Amino acid sequence: MATGITTKERLERLMAAKTQLEAQISRNGQILAANDNVGMTGPLIDAEGFPRNDIDVYQVRQARQTIICLQNDHKELMNQIQNLLNQYHSEIATTDPELVNRASALELDSDRAFGGSIVAPDVRPMAVVNLVSPNSPAEEAGLRVGDSICRFGSVNSNNFKGDLGQIGEIVRNMQNQNVQLKVKRGEQLMDLLLVPKAWSGRGLLGCNIVLPPESMEH
């Protein structure tokens, strides 16, 4: 049993490190947003080939480089977390088969904090996709009409206040950057990667989302 506790403690440390990384990525993303929403690929020179004078070019370059490094660290950290979750699942299965389903909940929602418990909160839909435009960033990410969104970047069912503006804020701040989604399609939970960006259509996503019917009844 001691081995299981050790694995859980290692997971908690990795989760804490993941939260810190995401906060740093978000802070640097806000720097890019404050500089005319230049994002990761927007031009830093004007039409005449001179550095743009409407943004802080040095600050943007620094933020972009920092984000690239942090995203690489984040990817490696997620691999470590997934490996530990698999190990944790195996340990629980051998010590208490009744807890297997609870470990599965952790696998499906690995970015939730443990909060001193091995049981992760259930995954509840915050919004539903009712339109996906062809060749849009949403379609590229794999979103489909009818998908229920359970997590959108840092917003999940625990901190969602029923205001779609929370999601809109993430879209604006994370333009041209990866946003992790947790989507429920039928009975299947899926992890998708969405990149809000300018495209030939309106907005940065090319999809429309609404509150789920059950939340609108309250």
PDB file of C-alpha atoms in Angstrom:
ATOM      1  CA  MET A   1       0.000   0.000   0.000  1.00  0.00           C
ATOM      2  CA  ALA A   2       2.963   2.291   0.693  1.00  0.00           C
ATOM      3  CA  THR A   3       3.905   2.112  -2.968  1.00  0.00           C
ATOM      4  CA  GLY A   4       0.471   3.439  -3.928  1.00  0.00           C
ATOM      5  CA  ILE A   5       0.810   6.366  -1.536  1.00  0.00           C
ATOM      6  CA  THR A   6       4.219   7.172  -3.015  1.00  0.00           C
ATOM      7  CA  THR A   7       2.784   7.168  -6.523  1.00  0.00           C
ATOM      8  CA  LYS A   8      -0.068   9.427  -5.428  1.00  0.00           C
ATOM      9  CA  GLU A   9       2.346  11.879  -3.826  1.00  0.00           C
ATOM     10  CA  ARG A  10       4.451  11.959  -6.984  1.00  0.00           C
ATOM     11  CA  LEU A  11       1.307  12.614  -9.008  1.00  0.00           C
ATOM     12  CA  GLU A  12       0.344  15.492  -6.726  1.00  0.00           C
ATOM     13  CA  ARG A  13       3.764  17.089  -7.187  1.00  0.00           C
ATOM     14  CA  LEU A  14       3.534  16.730 -10.962  1.00  0.00           C
ATOM     15  CA  MET A  15       0.003  18.171 -10.948  1.00  0.00           C
ATOM     16  CA  ALA A  16       1.236  21.172  -8.954  1.00  0.00           C
ATOM     17  CA  ALA A  17       4.110  21.678 -11.396  1.00  0.00           C
ATOM     18  CA  LYS A  18       1.650  21.428 -14.311  1.00  0.00           C
ATOM     19  CA  THR A  19      -0.571  24.123 -12.789  1.00  0.00           C
ATOM     20  CA  GLN A  20       2.427  26.430 -12.369  1.00  0.00           C
ATOM     21  CA  LEU A  21       3.534  25.844 -15.964  1.00  0.00           C
ATOM     22  CA  GLU A  22       0.069  26.616 -17.311  1.00  0.00           C
ATOM     23  CA  ALA A  23      -0.079  29.801 -15.243  1.00  0.00           C
ATOM     24  CA  GLN A  24       3.258  30.924 -16.728  1.00  0.00           C
ATOM     25  CA  ILE A  25       2.076  30.109 -20.259  1.00  0.00           C
ATOM     26  CA  SER A  26      -1.112  32.074 -19.618  1.00  0.00           C
ATOM     27  CA  ARG A  27       0.811  35.098 -18.308  1.00  0.00           C
ATOM     28  CA  ASN A  28       3.013  35.171 -21.392  1.00  0.00           C
ATOM     29  CA  GLY A  29      -0.049  34.690 -23.585  1.00  0.00           C
ATOM     30  CA  GLN A  30      -1.524  37.806 -21.979  1.00  0.00           C
ATOM     31  CA  ILE A  31       1.609  39.728 -22.963  1.00  0.00           C
ATOM     32  CA  LEU A  32       1.029  38.746 -26.588  1.00  0.00           C
ATOM     33  CA  ALA A  33      -2.652  39.661 -26.300  1.00  0.00           C
ATOM     34  CA  ALA A  34      -1.737  43.073 -24.904  1.00  0.00           C
ATOM     35  CA  ASN A  35       0.509  43.662 -27.909  1.00  0.00           C
ATOM     36  CA  ASP A  36      -2.217  43.897 -30.539  1.00  0.00           C
ATOM     37  CA  ASN A  37      -3.050  40.179 -30.202  1.00  0.00           C
ATOM     38  CA  VAL A  38       0.107  39.431 -32.185  1.00  0.00           C
ATOM     39  CA  GLY A  39       0.079  35.803 -31.044  1.00  0.00           C
ATOM     40  CA  MET A  40       2.887  33.367 -31.866  1.00  0.00           C
ATOM     41  CA  THR A  41       3.079  34.077 -35.596  1.00  0.00           C
ATOM     42  CA  GLY A  42       1.941  37.673 -36.126  1.00  0.00           C
ATOM     43  CA  PRO A  43       4.394  39.958 -37.981  1.00  0.00           C
ATOM     44  CA  LEU A  44       6.886  42.002 -35.965  1.00  0.00           C
ATOM     45  CA  ILE A  45       7.832  44.300 -38.846  1.00  0.00           C
ATOM     46  CA  ASP A  46       5.727  46.759 -40.816  1.00  0.00           C
ATOM     47  CA  ALA A  47       5.117  46.922 -44.556  1.00  0.00           C
ATOM     48  CA  GLU A  48       8.389  48.810 -45.062  1.00  0.00           C
ATOM     49  CA  GLY A  49      10.443  46.211 -43.212  1.00  0.00           C
ATOM     50  CA  PHE A  50      10.956  48.201 -40.004  1.00  0.00           C
ATOM     51  CA  PRO A  51      10.116  46.953 -36.484  1.00  0.00           C
ATOM     52  CA  ARG A  52       6.506  47.730 -35.656  1.00  0.00           C
ATOM     53  CA  ASN A  53       6.136  50.768 -33.418  1.00  0.00           C
ATOM     54  CA  ASP A  54       2.679  49.807 -32.134  1.00  0.00           C
ATOM     55  CA  ILE A  55       3.973  46.843 -30.134  1.00  0.00           C
ATOM     56  CA  ASP A  56       6.913  46.080 -27.866  1.00  0.00           C
ATOM     57  CA  VAL A  57       8.854  43.830 -30.260  1.00  0.00           C
ATOM     58  CA  TYR A  58      11.432  42.784 -27.668  1.00  0.00           C
ATOM     59  CA  GLN A  59       8.749  41.880 -25.143  1.00  0.00           C
ATOM     60  CA  VAL A  60       6.840  39.863 -27.769  1.00  0.00           C
ATOM     61  CA  ARG A  61       9.957  37.944 -28.796  1.00  0.00           C
ATOM     62  CA  GLN A  62      10.774  37.134 -25.194  1.00  0.00           C
ATOM     63  CA  ALA A  63       7.199  35.992 -24.498  1.00  0.00           C
ATOM     64  CA  ARG A  64       7.120  33.800 -27.607  1.00  0.00           C
ATOM     65  CA  GLN A  65      10.414  32.118 -26.738  1.00  0.00           C
ATOM     66  CA  THR A  66       9.279  31.568 -23.170  1.00  0.00           C
ATOM     67  CA  ILE A  67       5.987  30.029 -24.329  1.00  0.00           C
ATOM     68  CA  ILE A  68       7.801  27.637 -26.696  1.00  0.00           C
ATOM     69  CA  CYS A  69      10.061  26.450 -23.879  1.00  0.00           C
ATOM     70  CA  LEU A  70       7.176  26.141 -21.430  1.00  0.00           C
ATOM     71  CA  GLN A  71       5.042  24.213 -23.927  1.00  0.00           C
ATOM     72  CA  ASN A  72       7.882  21.729 -24.436  1.00  0.00           C
ATOM     73  CA  ASP A  73       8.176  21.321 -20.666  1.00  0.00           C
ATOM     74  CA  HIS A  74       4.398  20.952 -20.436  1.00  0.00           C
ATOM     75  CA  LYS A  75       4.357  18.191 -23.053  1.00  0.00           C
ATOM     76  CA  GLU A  76       7.050  16.236 -21.204  1.00  0.00           C
ATOM     77  CA  LEU A  77       5.242  16.748 -17.897  1.00  0.00           C
ATOM     78  CA  MET A  78       1.980  15.453 -19.361  1.00  0.00           C
ATOM     79  CA  ASN A  79       3.780  12.302 -20.519  1.00  0.00           C
ATOM     80  CA  GLN A  80       5.120  11.761 -17.003  1.00  0.00           C
ATOM     81  CA  ILE A  81       1.673  12.309 -15.508  1.00  0.00           C
ATOM     82  CA  GLN A  82       0.064   9.845 -17.910  1.00  0.00           C
ATOM     83  CA  ASN A  83       2.683   7.191 -17.118  1.00  0.00           C
ATOM     84  CA  LEU A  84       2.158   7.654 -13.387  1.00  0.00           C
ATOM     85  CA  LEU A  85      -1.612   7.534 -13.804  1.00  0.00           C
ATOM     86  CA  ASN A  86      -1.274   4.196 -15.571  1.00  0.00           C
ATOM     87  CA  GLN A  87       0.916   2.947 -12.736  1.00  0.00           C
ATOM     88  CA  TYR A  88      -1.511   4.294 -10.154  1.00  0.00           C
ATOM     89  CA  HIS A  89      -4.391   2.547 -11.911  1.00  0.00           C
ATOM     90  CA  SER A  90      -2.504  -0.775 -11.800  1.00  0.00           C
ATOM     91  CA  GLU A  91      -1.695  -0.440  -8.115  1.00  0.00           C
ATOM     92  CA  ILE A  92      -5.305   0.285  -7.190  1.00  0.00           C
ATOM     93  CA  ALA A  93      -6.488  -2.639  -9.298  1.00  0.00           C
ATOM     94  CA  THR A  94      -4.275  -5.024  -7.332  1.00  0.00           C
ATOM     95  CA  THR A  95      -5.142  -3.664  -3.889  1.00  0.00           C
ATOM     96  CA  ASP A  96      -8.822  -2.761  -4.208  1.00  0.00           C
ATOM     97  CA  PRO A  97     -10.682  -3.628  -7.441  1.00  0.00           C
ATOM     98  CA  GLU A  98     -13.635  -1.441  -6.381  1.00  0.00           C
ATOM     99  CA  LEU A  99     -11.459   1.651  -6.842  1.00  0.00           C
ATOM    100  CA  VAL A 100     -10.594   0.901 -10.464  1.00  0.00           C
ATOM    101  CA  ASN A 101     -13.422   3.085 -11.791  1.00  0.00           C
ATOM    102  CA  ARG A 102     -12.305   5.943  -9.585  1.00  0.00           C
ATOM    103  CA  ALA A 103      -8.778   5.709 -10.973  1.00  0.00           C
ATOM    104  CA  SER A 104     -10.258   5.781 -14.468  1.00  0.00           C
ATOM    105  CA  ALA A 105     -11.912   9.076 -13.585  1.00  0.00           C
ATOM    106  CA  LEU A 106      -8.460  10.449 -12.795  1.00  0.00           C
ATOM    107  CA  GLU A 107      -7.166   9.286 -16.161  1.00  0.00           C
ATOM    108  CA  LEU A 108     -10.035  10.961 -17.980  1.00  0.00           C
ATOM    109  CA  ASP A 109      -9.590  14.208 -16.066  1.00  0.00           C
ATOM    110  CA  SER A 110      -5.900  14.216 -15.232  1.00  0.00           C
ATOM    111  CA  ASP A 111      -5.611  17.989 -15.040  1.00  0.00           C
ATOM    112  CA  ARG A 112      -7.843  18.290 -11.970  1.00  0.00           C
ATOM    113  CA  ALA A 113      -6.143  18.787  -8.644  1.00  0.00           C
ATOM    114  CA  PHE A 114      -6.266  15.824  -6.277  1.00  0.00           C
ATOM    115  CA  GLY A 115      -7.262  17.936  -3.270  1.00  0.00           C
ATOM    116  CA  GLY A 116      -6.220  15.211  -0.849  1.00  0.00           C
ATOM    117  CA  SER A 117      -8.501  12.640  -2.430  1.00  0.00           C
ATOM    118  CA  ILE A 118      -7.975   9.953  -5.045  1.00  0.00           C
ATOM    119  CA  VAL A 119     -11.421  10.650  -6.453  1.00  0.00           C
ATOM    120  CA  ALA A 120     -11.666  13.282  -9.168  1.00  0.00           C
ATOM    121  CA  PRO A 121     -14.897  15.262  -9.573  1.00  0.00           C
ATOM    122  CA  ASP A 122     -17.212  14.034 -12.282  1.00  0.00           C
ATOM    123  CA  VAL A 123     -16.906  15.557 -15.725  1.00  0.00           C
ATOM    124  CA  ARG A 124     -19.940  17.700 -16.452  1.00  0.00           C
ATOM    125  CA  PRO A 125     -20.647  19.480 -19.747  1.00  0.00           C
ATOM    126  CA  MET A 126     -20.356  23.280 -19.646  1.00  0.00           C
ATOM    127  CA  ALA A 127     -21.432  23.973 -23.212  1.00  0.00           C
ATOM    128  CA  VAL A 128     -22.627  22.263 -26.385  1.00  0.00           C
ATOM    129  CA  VAL A 129     -21.382  22.788 -29.952  1.00  0.00           C
ATOM    130  CA  ASN A 130     -24.296  23.522 -32.296  1.00  0.00           C
ATOM    131  CA  LEU A 131     -22.378  24.732 -35.371  1.00  0.00           C
ATOM    132  CA  VAL A 132     -18.987  23.894 -36.908  1.00  0.00           C
ATOM    133  CA  SER A 133     -17.952  25.701 -40.098  1.00  0.00           C
ATOM    134  CA  PRO A 134     -16.012  23.841 -42.811  1.00  0.00           C
ATOM    135  CA  ASN A 135     -12.227  24.409 -42.864  1.00  0.00           C
ATOM    136  CA  SER A 136     -12.398  26.283 -39.568  1.00  0.00           C
ATOM    137  CA  PRO A 137     -10.017  25.958 -36.603  1.00  0.00           C
ATOM    138  CA  ALA A 138     -12.813  24.109 -34.769  1.00  0.00           C
ATOM    139  CA  GLU A 139     -13.141  21.560 -37.574  1.00  0.00           C
ATOM    140  CA  GLU A 140      -9.359  21.155 -37.720  1.00  0.00           C
ATOM    141  CA  ALA A 141      -9.376  20.383 -33.997  1.00  0.00           C
ATOM    142  CA  GLY A 142     -11.957  17.638 -34.551  1.00  0.00           C
ATOM    143  CA  LEU A 143     -14.984  19.321 -32.991  1.00  0.00           C
ATOM    144  CA  ARG A 144     -18.387  18.162 -34.233  1.00  0.00           C
ATOM    145  CA  VAL A 145     -21.942  19.426 -33.850  1.00  0.00           C
ATOM    146  CA  GLY A 146     -23.424  17.891 -30.713  1.00  0.00           C
ATOM    147  CA  ASP A 147     -20.126  17.657 -28.825  1.00  0.00           C
ATOM    148  CA  SER A 148     -20.373  18.595 -25.153  1.00  0.00           C
ATOM    149  CA  ILE A 149     -17.444  20.654 -23.868  1.00  0.00           C
ATOM    150  CA  CYS A 150     -16.376  19.610 -20.371  1.00  0.00           C
ATOM    151  CA  ARG A 151     -13.154  21.598 -20.278  1.00  0.00           C
ATOM    152  CA  PHE A 152     -11.923  24.539 -22.332  1.00  0.00           C
ATOM    153  CA  GLY A 153      -8.342  25.421 -21.429  1.00  0.00           C
ATOM    154  CA  SER A 154      -8.305  26.419 -17.768  1.00  0.00           C
ATOM    155  CA  VAL A 155     -12.114  26.510 -17.507  1.00  0.00           C
ATOM    156  CA  ASN A 156     -13.836  23.338 -16.310  1.00  0.00           C
ATOM    157  CA  SER A 157     -17.088  22.389 -14.625  1.00  0.00           C
ATOM    158  CA  ASN A 158     -15.612  23.303 -11.228  1.00  0.00           C
ATOM    159  CA  ASN A 159     -14.852  26.947 -12.021  1.00  0.00           C
ATOM    160  CA  PHE A 160     -17.336  27.607 -14.849  1.00  0.00           C
ATOM    161  CA  LYS A 161     -19.914  30.188 -13.746  1.00  0.00           C
ATOM    162  CA  GLY A 162     -22.393  29.636 -16.554  1.00  0.00           C
ATOM    163  CA  ASP A 163     -20.954  32.556 -18.515  1.00  0.00           C
ATOM    164  CA  LEU A 164     -19.686  31.760 -22.014  1.00  0.00           C
ATOM    165  CA  GLY A 165     -17.623  34.930 -21.743  1.00  0.00           C
ATOM    166  CA  GLN A 166     -15.121  32.890 -19.709  1.00  0.00           C
ATOM    167  CA  ILE A 167     -14.470  30.785 -22.792  1.00  0.00           C
ATOM    168  CA  GLY A 168     -14.365  33.858 -25.015  1.00  0.00           C
ATOM    169  CA  GLU A 169     -11.658  35.361 -22.825  1.00  0.00           C
ATOM    170  CA  ILE A 170      -9.488  32.261 -23.223  1.00  0.00           C
ATOM    171  CA  VAL A 171      -9.998  32.346 -26.996  1.00  0.00           C
ATOM    172  CA  ARG A 172      -8.823  35.961 -27.148  1.00  0.00           C
ATOM    173  CA  ASN A 173      -5.829  35.411 -24.864  1.00  0.00           C
ATOM    174  CA  MET A 174      -4.716  32.164 -26.517  1.00  0.00           C
ATOM    175  CA  GLN A 175      -4.849  33.199 -30.174  1.00  0.00           C
ATOM    176  CA  ASN A 176      -2.447  31.045 -32.244  1.00  0.00           C
ATOM    177  CA  GLN A 177      -1.734  28.892 -29.199  1.00  0.00           C
ATOM    178  CA  ASN A 178      -2.801  25.388 -28.208  1.00  0.00           C
ATOM    179  CA  VAL A 179      -5.920  25.162 -26.040  1.00  0.00           C
ATOM    180  CA  GLN A 180      -6.678  21.765 -24.513  1.00  0.00           C
ATOM    181  CA  LEU A 181     -10.289  20.621 -24.660  1.00  0.00           C
ATOM    182  CA  LYS A 182     -12.116  17.795 -22.908  1.00  0.00           C
ATOM    183  CA  VAL A 183     -15.102  16.824 -25.051  1.00  0.00           C
ATOM    184  CA  LYS A 184     -17.882  14.318 -24.466  1.00  0.00           C
ATOM    185  CA  ARG A 185     -19.242  12.727 -27.636  1.00  0.00           C
ATOM    186  CA  GLY A 186     -21.995  10.269 -26.838  1.00  0.00           C
ATOM    187  CA  GLU A 187     -20.548   8.190 -24.012  1.00  0.00           C
ATOM    188  CA  GLN A 188     -16.951   8.829 -25.059  1.00  0.00           C
ATOM    189  CA  LEU A 189     -14.626  11.408 -23.500  1.00  0.00           C
ATOM    190  CA  MET A 190     -12.062  12.858 -25.885  1.00  0.00           C
ATOM    191  CA  ASP A 191      -9.047  15.154 -25.557  1.00  0.00           C
ATOM    192  CA  LEU A 192      -8.760  17.658 -28.408  1.00  0.00           C
ATOM    193  CA  LEU A 193      -6.292  20.430 -29.181  1.00  0.00           C
ATOM    194  CA  LEU A 194      -7.787  23.663 -30.513  1.00  0.00           C
ATOM    195  CA  VAL A 195      -5.806  26.602 -31.897  1.00  0.00           C
ATOM    196  CA  PRO A 196      -7.877  29.829 -32.014  1.00  0.00           C
ATOM    197  CA  LYS A 197      -6.719  31.787 -35.054  1.00  0.00           C
ATOM    198  CA  ALA A 198      -7.817  34.032 -37.876  1.00  0.00           C
ATOM    199  CA  TRP A 199      -9.216  32.112 -40.835  1.00  0.00           C
ATOM    200  CA  SER A 200     -11.350  32.827 -43.902  1.00  0.00           C
ATOM    201  CA  GLY A 201     -14.557  32.964 -41.847  1.00  0.00           C
ATOM    202  CA  ARG A 202     -15.739  34.949 -38.830  1.00  0.00           C
ATOM    203  CA  GLY A 203     -14.137  34.840 -35.409  1.00  0.00           C
ATOM    204  CA  LEU A 204     -11.200  32.746 -34.257  1.00  0.00           C
ATOM    205  CA  LEU A 205     -12.910  29.346 -33.900  1.00  0.00           C
ATOM    206  CA  GLY A 206     -15.480  28.885 -36.655  1.00  0.00           C
ATOM    207  CA  CYS A 207     -17.973  27.244 -34.344  1.00  0.00           C
ATOM    208  CA  ASN A 208     -20.876  28.215 -32.128  1.00  0.00           C
ATOM    209  CA  ILE A 209     -21.365  26.968 -28.606  1.00  0.00           C
ATOM    210  CA  VAL A 210     -24.343  27.338 -26.302  1.00  0.00           C
ATOM    211  CA  LEU A 211     -25.127  26.449 -22.724  1.00  0.00           C
ATOM    212  CA  PRO A 212     -26.461  22.890 -22.302  1.00  0.00           C
ATOM    213  CA  PRO A 213     -30.271  22.689 -22.025  1.00  0.00           C
ATOM    214  CA  GLU A 214     -30.181  21.517 -18.396  1.00  0.00           C
ATOM    215  CA  SER A 215     -28.247  24.610 -17.278  1.00  0.00           C
ATOM    216  CA  MET A 216     -30.689  26.947 -19.024  1.00  0.00           C
ATOM    217  CA  GLU A 217     -33.580  25.502 -17.082  1.00  0.00           C
ATOM    218  CA  HIS A 218     -32.249  26.758 -13.754  1.00  0.00           C
TER     219      HIS A 218
END
